[in-house]
mmCIF file of C-alpha atoms (C1' of nucleotides) in Angstrom:
data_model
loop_
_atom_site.group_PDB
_atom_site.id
_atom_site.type_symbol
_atom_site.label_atom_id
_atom_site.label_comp_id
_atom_site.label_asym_id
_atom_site.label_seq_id
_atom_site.Cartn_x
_atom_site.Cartn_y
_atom_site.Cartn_z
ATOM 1 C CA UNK A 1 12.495 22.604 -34.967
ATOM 2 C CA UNK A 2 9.446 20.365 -33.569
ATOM 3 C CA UNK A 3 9.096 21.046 -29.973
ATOM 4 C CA UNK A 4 9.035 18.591 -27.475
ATOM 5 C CA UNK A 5 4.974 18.369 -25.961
ATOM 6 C CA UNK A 6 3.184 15.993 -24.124
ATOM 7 C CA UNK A 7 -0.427 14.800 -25.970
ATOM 8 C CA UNK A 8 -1.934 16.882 -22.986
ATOM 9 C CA UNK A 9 -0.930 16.856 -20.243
ATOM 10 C CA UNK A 10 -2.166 13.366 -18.859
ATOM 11 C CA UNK A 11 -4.464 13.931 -15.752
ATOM 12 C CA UNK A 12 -4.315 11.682 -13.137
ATOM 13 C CA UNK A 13 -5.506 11.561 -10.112
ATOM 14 C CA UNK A 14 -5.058 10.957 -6.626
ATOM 15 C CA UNK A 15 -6.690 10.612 -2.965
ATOM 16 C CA UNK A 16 -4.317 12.366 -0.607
ATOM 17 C CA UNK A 17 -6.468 10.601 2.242
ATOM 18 C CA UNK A 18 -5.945 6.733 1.179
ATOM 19 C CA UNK A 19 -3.753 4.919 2.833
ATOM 20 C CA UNK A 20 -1.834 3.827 -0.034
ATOM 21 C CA UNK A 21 1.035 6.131 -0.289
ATOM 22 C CA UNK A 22 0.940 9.295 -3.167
ATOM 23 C CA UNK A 23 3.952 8.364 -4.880
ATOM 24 C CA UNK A 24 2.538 4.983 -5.246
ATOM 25 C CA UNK A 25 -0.852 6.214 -6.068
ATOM 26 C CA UNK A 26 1.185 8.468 -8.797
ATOM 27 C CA UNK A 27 3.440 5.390 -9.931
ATOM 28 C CA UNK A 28 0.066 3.371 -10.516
ATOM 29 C CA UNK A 29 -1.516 6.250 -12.520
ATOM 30 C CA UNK A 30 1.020 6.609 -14.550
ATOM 31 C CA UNK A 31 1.962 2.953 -15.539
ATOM 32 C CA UNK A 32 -2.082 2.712 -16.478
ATOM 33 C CA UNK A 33 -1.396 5.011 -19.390
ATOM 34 C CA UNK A 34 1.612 3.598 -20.256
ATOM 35 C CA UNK A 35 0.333 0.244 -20.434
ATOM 36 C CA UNK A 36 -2.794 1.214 -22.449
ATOM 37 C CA UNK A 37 -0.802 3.379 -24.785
ATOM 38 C CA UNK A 38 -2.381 6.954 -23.848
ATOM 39 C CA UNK A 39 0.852 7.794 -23.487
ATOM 40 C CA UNK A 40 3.632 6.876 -25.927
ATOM 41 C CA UNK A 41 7.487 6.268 -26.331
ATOM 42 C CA UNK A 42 9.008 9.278 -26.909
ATOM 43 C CA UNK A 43 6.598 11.346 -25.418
ATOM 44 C CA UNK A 44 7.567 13.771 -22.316
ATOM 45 C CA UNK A 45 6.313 13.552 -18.971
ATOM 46 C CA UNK A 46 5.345 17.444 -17.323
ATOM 47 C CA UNK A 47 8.032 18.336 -14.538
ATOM 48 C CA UNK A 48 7.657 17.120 -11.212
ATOM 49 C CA UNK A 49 6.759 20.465 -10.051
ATOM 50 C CA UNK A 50 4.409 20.941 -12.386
ATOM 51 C CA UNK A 51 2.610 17.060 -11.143
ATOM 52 C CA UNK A 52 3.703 18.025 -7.610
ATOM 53 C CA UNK A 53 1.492 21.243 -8.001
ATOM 54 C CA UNK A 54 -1.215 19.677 -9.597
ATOM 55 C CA UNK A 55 -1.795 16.647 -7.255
ATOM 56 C CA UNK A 56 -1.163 18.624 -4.222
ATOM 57 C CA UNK A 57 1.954 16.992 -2.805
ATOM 58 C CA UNK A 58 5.976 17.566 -3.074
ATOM 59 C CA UNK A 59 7.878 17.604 -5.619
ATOM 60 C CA UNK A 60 10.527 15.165 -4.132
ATOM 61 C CA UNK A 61 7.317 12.600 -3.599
ATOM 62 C CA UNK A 62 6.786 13.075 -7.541
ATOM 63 C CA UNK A 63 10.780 12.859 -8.191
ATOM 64 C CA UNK A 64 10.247 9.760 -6.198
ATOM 65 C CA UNK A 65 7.626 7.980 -8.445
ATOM 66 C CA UNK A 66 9.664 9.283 -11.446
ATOM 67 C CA UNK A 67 12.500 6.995 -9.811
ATOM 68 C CA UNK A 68 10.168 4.312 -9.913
ATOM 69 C CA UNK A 69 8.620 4.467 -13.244
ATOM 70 C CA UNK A 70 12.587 4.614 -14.471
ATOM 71 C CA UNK A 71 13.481 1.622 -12.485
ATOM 72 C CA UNK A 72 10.693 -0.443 -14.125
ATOM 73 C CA UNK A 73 11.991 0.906 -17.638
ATOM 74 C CA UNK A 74 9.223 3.094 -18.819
ATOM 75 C CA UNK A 75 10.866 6.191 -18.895
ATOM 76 C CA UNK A 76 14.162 8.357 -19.088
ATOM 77 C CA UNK A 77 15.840 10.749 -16.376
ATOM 78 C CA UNK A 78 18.330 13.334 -17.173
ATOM 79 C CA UNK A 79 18.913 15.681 -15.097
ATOM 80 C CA UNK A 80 17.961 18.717 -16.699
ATOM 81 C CA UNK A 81 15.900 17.761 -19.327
ATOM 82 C CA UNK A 82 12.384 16.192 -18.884
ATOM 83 C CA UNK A 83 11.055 13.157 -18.160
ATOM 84 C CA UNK A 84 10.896 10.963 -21.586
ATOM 85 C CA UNK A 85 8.380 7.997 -22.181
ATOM 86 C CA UNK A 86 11.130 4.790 -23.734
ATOM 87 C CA UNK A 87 10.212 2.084 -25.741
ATOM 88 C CA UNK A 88 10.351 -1.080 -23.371
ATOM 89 C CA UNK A 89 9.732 -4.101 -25.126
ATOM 90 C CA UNK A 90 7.593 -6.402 -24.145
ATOM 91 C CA UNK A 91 8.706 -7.881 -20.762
ATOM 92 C CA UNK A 92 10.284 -11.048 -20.039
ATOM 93 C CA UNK A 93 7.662 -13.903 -19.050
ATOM 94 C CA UNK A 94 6.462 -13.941 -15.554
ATOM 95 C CA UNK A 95 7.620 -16.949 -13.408
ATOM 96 C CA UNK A 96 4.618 -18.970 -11.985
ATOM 97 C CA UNK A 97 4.721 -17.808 -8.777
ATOM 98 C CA UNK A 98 4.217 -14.785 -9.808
ATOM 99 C CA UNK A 99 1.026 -15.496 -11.247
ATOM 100 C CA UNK A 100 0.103 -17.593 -8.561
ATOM 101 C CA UNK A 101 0.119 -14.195 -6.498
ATOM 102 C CA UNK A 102 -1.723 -12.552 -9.088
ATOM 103 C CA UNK A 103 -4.762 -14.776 -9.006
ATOM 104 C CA UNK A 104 -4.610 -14.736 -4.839
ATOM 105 C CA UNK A 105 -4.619 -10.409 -5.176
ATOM 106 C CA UNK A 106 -7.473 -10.457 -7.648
ATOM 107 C CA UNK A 107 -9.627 -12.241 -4.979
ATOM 108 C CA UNK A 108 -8.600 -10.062 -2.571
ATOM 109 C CA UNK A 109 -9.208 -7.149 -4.008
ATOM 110 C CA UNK A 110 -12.590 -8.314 -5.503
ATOM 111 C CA UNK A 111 -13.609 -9.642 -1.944
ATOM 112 C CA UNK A 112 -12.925 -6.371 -0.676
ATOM 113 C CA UNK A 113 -15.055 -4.470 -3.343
ATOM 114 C CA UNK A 114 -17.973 -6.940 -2.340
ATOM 115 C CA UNK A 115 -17.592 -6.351 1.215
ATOM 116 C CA UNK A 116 -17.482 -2.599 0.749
ATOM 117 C CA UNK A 117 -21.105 -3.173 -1.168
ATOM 118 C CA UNK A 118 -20.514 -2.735 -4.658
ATOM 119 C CA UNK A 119 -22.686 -5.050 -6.529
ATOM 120 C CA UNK A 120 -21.336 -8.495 -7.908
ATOM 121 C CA UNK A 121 -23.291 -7.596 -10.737
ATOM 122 C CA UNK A 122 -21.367 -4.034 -11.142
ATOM 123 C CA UNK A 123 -17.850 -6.261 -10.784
ATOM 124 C CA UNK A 124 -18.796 -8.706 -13.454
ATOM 125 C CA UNK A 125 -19.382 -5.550 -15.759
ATOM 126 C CA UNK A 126 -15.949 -4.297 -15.309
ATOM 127 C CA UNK A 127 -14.279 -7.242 -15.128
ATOM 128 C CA UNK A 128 -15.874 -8.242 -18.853
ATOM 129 C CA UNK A 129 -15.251 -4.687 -19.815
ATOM 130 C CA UNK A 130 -11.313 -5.536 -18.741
ATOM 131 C CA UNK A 131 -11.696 -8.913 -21.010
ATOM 132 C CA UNK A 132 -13.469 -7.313 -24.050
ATOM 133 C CA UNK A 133 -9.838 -4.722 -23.916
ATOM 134 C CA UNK A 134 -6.929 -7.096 -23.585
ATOM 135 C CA UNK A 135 -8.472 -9.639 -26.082
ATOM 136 C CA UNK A 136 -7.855 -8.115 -29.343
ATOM 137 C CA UNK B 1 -21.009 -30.263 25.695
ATOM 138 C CA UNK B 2 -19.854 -29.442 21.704
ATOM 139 C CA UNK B 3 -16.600 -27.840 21.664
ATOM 140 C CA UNK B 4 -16.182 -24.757 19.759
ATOM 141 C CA UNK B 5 -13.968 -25.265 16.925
ATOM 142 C CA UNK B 6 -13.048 -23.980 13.162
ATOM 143 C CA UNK B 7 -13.778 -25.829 10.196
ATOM 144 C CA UNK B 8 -10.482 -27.000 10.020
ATOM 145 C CA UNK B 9 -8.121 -23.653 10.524
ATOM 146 C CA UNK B 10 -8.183 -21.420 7.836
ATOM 147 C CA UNK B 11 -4.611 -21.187 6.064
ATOM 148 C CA UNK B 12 -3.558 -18.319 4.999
ATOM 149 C CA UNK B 13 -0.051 -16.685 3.693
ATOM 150 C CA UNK B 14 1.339 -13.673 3.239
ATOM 151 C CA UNK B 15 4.271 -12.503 1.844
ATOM 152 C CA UNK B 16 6.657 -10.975 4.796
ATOM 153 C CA UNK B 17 9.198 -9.115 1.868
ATOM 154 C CA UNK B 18 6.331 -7.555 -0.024
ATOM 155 C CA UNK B 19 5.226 -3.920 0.474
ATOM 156 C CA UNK B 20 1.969 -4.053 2.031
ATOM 157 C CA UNK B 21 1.852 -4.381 5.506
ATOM 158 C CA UNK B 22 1.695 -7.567 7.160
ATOM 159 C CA UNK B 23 -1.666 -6.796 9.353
ATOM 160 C CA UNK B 24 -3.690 -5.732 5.957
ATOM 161 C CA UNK B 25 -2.344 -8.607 4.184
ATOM 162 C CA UNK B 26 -3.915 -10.706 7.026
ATOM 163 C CA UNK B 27 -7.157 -8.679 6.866
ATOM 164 C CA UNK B 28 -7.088 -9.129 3.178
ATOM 165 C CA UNK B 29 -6.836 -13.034 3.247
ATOM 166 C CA UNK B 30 -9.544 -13.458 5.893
ATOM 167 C CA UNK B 31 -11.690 -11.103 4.082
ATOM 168 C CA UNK B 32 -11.493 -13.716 0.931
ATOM 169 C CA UNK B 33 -12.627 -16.523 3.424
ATOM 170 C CA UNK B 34 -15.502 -14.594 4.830
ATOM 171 C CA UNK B 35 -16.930 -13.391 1.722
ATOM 172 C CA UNK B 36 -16.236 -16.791 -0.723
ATOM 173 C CA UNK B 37 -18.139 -18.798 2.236
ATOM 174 C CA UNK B 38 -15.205 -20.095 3.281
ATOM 175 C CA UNK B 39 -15.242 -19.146 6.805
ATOM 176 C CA UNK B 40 -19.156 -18.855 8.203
ATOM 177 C CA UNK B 41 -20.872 -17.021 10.459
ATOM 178 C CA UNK B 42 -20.560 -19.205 14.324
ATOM 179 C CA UNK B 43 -16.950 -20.182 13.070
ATOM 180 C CA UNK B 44 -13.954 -18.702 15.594
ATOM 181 C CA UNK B 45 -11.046 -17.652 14.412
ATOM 182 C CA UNK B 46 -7.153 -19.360 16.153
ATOM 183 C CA UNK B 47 -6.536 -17.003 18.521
ATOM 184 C CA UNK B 48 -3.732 -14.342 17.394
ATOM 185 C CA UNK B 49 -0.879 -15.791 19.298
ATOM 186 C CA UNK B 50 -1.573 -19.112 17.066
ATOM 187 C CA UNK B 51 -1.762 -17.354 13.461
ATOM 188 C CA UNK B 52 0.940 -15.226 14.543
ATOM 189 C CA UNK B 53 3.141 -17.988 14.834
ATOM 190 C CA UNK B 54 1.885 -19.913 11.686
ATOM 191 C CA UNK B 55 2.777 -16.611 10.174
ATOM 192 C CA UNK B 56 5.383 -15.161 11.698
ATOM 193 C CA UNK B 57 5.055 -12.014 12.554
ATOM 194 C CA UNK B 58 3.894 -10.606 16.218
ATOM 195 C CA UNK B 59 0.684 -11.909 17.602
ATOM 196 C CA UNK B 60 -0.233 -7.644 18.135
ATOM 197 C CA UNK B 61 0.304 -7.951 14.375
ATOM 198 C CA UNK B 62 -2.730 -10.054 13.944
ATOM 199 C CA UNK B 63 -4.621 -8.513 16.627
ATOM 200 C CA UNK B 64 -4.639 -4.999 14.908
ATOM 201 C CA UNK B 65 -5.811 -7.343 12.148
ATOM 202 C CA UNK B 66 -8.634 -8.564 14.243
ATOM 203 C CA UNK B 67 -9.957 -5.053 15.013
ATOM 204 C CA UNK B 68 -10.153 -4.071 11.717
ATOM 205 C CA UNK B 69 -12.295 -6.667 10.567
ATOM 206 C CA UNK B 70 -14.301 -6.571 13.777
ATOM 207 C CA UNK B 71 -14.720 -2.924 12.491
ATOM 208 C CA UNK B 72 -16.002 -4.202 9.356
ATOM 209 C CA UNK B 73 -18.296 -6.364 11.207
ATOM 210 C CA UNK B 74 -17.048 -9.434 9.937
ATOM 211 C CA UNK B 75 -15.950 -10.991 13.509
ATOM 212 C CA UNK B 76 -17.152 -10.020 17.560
ATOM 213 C CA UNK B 77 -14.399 -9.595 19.519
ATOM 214 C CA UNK B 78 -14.917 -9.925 23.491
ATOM 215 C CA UNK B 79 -11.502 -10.311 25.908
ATOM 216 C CA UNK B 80 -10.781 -14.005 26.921
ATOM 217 C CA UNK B 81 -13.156 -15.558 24.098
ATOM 218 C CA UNK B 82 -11.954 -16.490 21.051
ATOM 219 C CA UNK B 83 -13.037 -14.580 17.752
ATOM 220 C CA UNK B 84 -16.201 -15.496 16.344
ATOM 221 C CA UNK B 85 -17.614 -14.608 13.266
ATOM 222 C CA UNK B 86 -20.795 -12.754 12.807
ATOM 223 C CA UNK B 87 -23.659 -12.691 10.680
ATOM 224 C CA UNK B 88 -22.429 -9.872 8.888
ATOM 225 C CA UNK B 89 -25.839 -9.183 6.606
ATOM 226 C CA UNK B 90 -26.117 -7.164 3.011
ATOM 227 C CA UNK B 91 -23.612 -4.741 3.076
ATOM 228 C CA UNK B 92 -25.531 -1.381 2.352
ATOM 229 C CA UNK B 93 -25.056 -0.163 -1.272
ATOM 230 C CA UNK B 94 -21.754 1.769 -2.530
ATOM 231 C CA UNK B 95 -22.047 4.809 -3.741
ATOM 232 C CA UNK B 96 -21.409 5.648 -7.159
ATOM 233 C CA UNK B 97 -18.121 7.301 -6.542
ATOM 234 C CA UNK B 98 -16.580 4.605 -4.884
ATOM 235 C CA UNK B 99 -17.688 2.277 -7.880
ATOM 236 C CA UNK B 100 -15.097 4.872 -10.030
ATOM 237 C CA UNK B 101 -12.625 4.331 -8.010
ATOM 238 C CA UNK B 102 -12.666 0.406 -7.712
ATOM 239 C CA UNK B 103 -12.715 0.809 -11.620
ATOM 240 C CA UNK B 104 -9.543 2.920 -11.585
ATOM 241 C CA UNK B 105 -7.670 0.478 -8.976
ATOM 242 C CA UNK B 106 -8.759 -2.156 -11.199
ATOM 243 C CA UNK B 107 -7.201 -0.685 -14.152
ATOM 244 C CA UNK B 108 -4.240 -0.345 -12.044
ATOM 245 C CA UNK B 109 -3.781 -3.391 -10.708
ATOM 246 C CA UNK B 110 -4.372 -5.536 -14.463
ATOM 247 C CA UNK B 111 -1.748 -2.819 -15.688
ATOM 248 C CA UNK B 112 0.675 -3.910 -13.202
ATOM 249 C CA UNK B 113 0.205 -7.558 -13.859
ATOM 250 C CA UNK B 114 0.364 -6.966 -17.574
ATOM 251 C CA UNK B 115 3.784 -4.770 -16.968
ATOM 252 C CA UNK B 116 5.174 -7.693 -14.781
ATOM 253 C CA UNK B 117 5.069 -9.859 -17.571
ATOM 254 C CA UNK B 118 1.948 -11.717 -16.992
ATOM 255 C CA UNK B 119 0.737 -12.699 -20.341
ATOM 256 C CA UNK B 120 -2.697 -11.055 -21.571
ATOM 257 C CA UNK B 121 -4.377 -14.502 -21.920
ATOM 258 C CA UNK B 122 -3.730 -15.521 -17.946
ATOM 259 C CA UNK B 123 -5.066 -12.282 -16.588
ATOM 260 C CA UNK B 124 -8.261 -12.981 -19.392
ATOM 261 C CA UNK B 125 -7.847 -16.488 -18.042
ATOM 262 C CA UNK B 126 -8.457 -14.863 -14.031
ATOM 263 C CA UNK B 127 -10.798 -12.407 -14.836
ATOM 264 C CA UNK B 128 -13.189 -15.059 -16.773
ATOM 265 C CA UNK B 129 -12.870 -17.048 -13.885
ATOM 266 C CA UNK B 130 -13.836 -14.385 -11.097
ATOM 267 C CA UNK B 131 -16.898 -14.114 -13.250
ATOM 268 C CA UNK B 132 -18.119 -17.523 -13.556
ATOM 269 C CA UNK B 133 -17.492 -17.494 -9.337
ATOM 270 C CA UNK B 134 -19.830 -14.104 -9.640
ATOM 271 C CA UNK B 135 -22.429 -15.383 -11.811
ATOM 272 C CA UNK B 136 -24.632 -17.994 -10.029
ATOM 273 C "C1'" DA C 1 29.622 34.033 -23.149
ATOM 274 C "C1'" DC C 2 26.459 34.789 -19.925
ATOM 275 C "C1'" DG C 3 22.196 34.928 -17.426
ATOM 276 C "C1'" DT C 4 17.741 33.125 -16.580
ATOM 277 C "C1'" DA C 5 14.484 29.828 -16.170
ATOM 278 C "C1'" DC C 6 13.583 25.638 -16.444
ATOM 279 C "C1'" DT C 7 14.798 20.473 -15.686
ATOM 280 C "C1'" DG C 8 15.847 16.324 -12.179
ATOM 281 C "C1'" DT C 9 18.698 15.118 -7.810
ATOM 282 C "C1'" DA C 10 20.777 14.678 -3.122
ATOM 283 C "C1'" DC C 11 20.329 14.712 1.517
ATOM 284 C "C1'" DA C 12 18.936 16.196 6.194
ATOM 285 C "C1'" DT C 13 14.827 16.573 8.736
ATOM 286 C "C1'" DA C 14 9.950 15.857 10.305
ATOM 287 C "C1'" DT C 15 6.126 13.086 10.413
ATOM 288 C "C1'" DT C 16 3.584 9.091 10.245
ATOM 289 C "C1'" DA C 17 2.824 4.110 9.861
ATOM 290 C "C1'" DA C 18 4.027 -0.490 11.148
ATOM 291 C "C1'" DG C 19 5.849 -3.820 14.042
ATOM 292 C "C1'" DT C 20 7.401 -5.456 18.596
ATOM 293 C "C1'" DG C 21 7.947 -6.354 23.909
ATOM 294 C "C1'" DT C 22 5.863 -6.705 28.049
ATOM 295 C "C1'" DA C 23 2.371 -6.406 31.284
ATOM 296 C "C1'" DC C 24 -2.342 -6.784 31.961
ATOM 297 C "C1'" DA C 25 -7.499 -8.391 32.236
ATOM 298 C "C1'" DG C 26 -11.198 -11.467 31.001
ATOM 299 C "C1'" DT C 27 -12.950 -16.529 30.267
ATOM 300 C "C1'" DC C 28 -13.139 -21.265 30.953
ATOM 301 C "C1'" DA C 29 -12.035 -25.930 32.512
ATOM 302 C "C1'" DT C 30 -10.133 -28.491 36.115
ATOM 303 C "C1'" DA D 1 -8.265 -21.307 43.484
ATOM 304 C "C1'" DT D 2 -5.215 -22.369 39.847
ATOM 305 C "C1'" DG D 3 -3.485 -22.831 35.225
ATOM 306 C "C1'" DA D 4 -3.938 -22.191 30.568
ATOM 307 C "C1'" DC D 5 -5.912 -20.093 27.428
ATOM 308 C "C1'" DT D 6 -8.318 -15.788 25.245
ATOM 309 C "C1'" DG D 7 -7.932 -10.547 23.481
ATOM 310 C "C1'" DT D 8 -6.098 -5.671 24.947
ATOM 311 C "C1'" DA D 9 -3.338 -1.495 26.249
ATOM 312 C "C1'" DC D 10 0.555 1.049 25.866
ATOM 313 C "C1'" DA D 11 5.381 2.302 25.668
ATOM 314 C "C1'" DC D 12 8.921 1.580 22.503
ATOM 315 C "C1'" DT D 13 11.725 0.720 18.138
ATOM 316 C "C1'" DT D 14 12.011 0.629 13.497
ATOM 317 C "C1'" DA D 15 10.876 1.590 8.877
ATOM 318 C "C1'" DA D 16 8.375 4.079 5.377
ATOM 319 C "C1'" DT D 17 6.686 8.457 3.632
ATOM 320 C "C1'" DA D 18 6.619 13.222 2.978
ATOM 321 C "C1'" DT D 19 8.866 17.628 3.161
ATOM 322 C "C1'" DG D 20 12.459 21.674 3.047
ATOM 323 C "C1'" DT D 21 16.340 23.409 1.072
ATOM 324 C "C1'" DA D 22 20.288 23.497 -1.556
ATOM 325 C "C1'" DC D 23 22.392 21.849 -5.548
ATOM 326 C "C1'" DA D 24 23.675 20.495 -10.627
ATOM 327 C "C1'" DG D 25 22.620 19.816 -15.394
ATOM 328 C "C1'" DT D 26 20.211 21.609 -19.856
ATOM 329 C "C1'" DA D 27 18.044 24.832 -23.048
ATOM 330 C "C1'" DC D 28 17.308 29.195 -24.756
ATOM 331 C "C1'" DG D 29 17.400 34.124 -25.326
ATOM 332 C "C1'" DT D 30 20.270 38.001 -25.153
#
DNA sequence: ACGTACTGTACATATTAAGTGTACAGTCAT
DNA sequence: ATGACTGTACACTTAATATGTACAGTACGT
């Protein structure tokens, strides 16, 4: 029988000294290599003790983003068995207002990058880099 | 004598159900106004007790608001005046490690929007934007 | 069948962050 | 001086986060 693995382990990182919370910080991580497909449907997630462990933090703050990530339909929880990746078709449209809040958070968080001193020259670069992988 | 006064008071909302807190939402949304021009350097601010109210929330709320971009050196802050905005010059370069990490929040934040349901072709449609604004 | 070692989970507690209420102190115009 | 406006300080409540500990399901070897 084929065991069960994880394409390596996927590392992810976090900054125990931001102020956004670690199990968001882990949620956010995680749904990055979801969404770009590092990480695929039927592929397992490593235990939360193992994460837990890894990043420094609880186990019940990892068993916490788990929650999350299961809530928002990318993965499986049994209890027992490890964490499995699911196929989650593609979502249902977002409303307007929705997007409307997208375009306001993008300037925020952009403003805030400028403020902080990164060049507008280094954000363009990204930015187009972020273009140049969701167009094809 | 001229009277002090905004350039017509800035509006801003924030969302009083979302998870981020209130005061960084406000510092957020200023921080936009500051940095896109929108708000300039002489300007004063509506005292806390009047965005409080516009917003709803507790006019401490927006003081602690206050502080932190008086912190940032975007506004002076002096008891009994009003806030005033200050020539806030070139913000000193970022270091390269902080450049990584606005990449990786990046990444984060397009991931949510694409996970949301936001189509691929509005958040090229934002980002292409945000460039053009960057550009000239 | 049983034990062992691994999964995630539930819940009480501790800690920290965020928001509020109320009283205060400075500025300015009248 | 007085009144009406500024921001501020601090005690307090509430909510969010993180932890500690005990539990329950699953897989696998014996």
């Amino acid at each position: 029988m084929y065991s069960t693995f994880m394409s390596a382990t996927p590392k992810i990182r976090i900054d125990l000294n931001s102020s956004v919370p670690a199990y968001r910080q882990i949620v956010d991580a995680l749904r990055v290599l979801f969404v770009e497909g590092r990480i695929r449907p039927g592929d397992s997630l490593p235990s939360v003790r193992r994460v837990a462990l890894d990043l420094g933090v609880h186990f019940n703050t990892v068993g916490e983003a788990y929650r999350q990530l299961a809530q928002e339909g990318w993965i499986d929880l049994q209890q027992g068995k490890s964490a499995v990746v699911r196929d989650r078709g593609l979502p249902p449209p977002a409303p307007v207002e929705q997007v409307k809040q997208f375009r306001a958070r993008l300037r925020a968080f952009v403003a805030e990058a400028r403020a902080s001193g990164i060049a507008p020259a280094k954000i363009v670069e990204e930015l187009k880099s972020l273009v140049q992988e969701l167009l094809p």
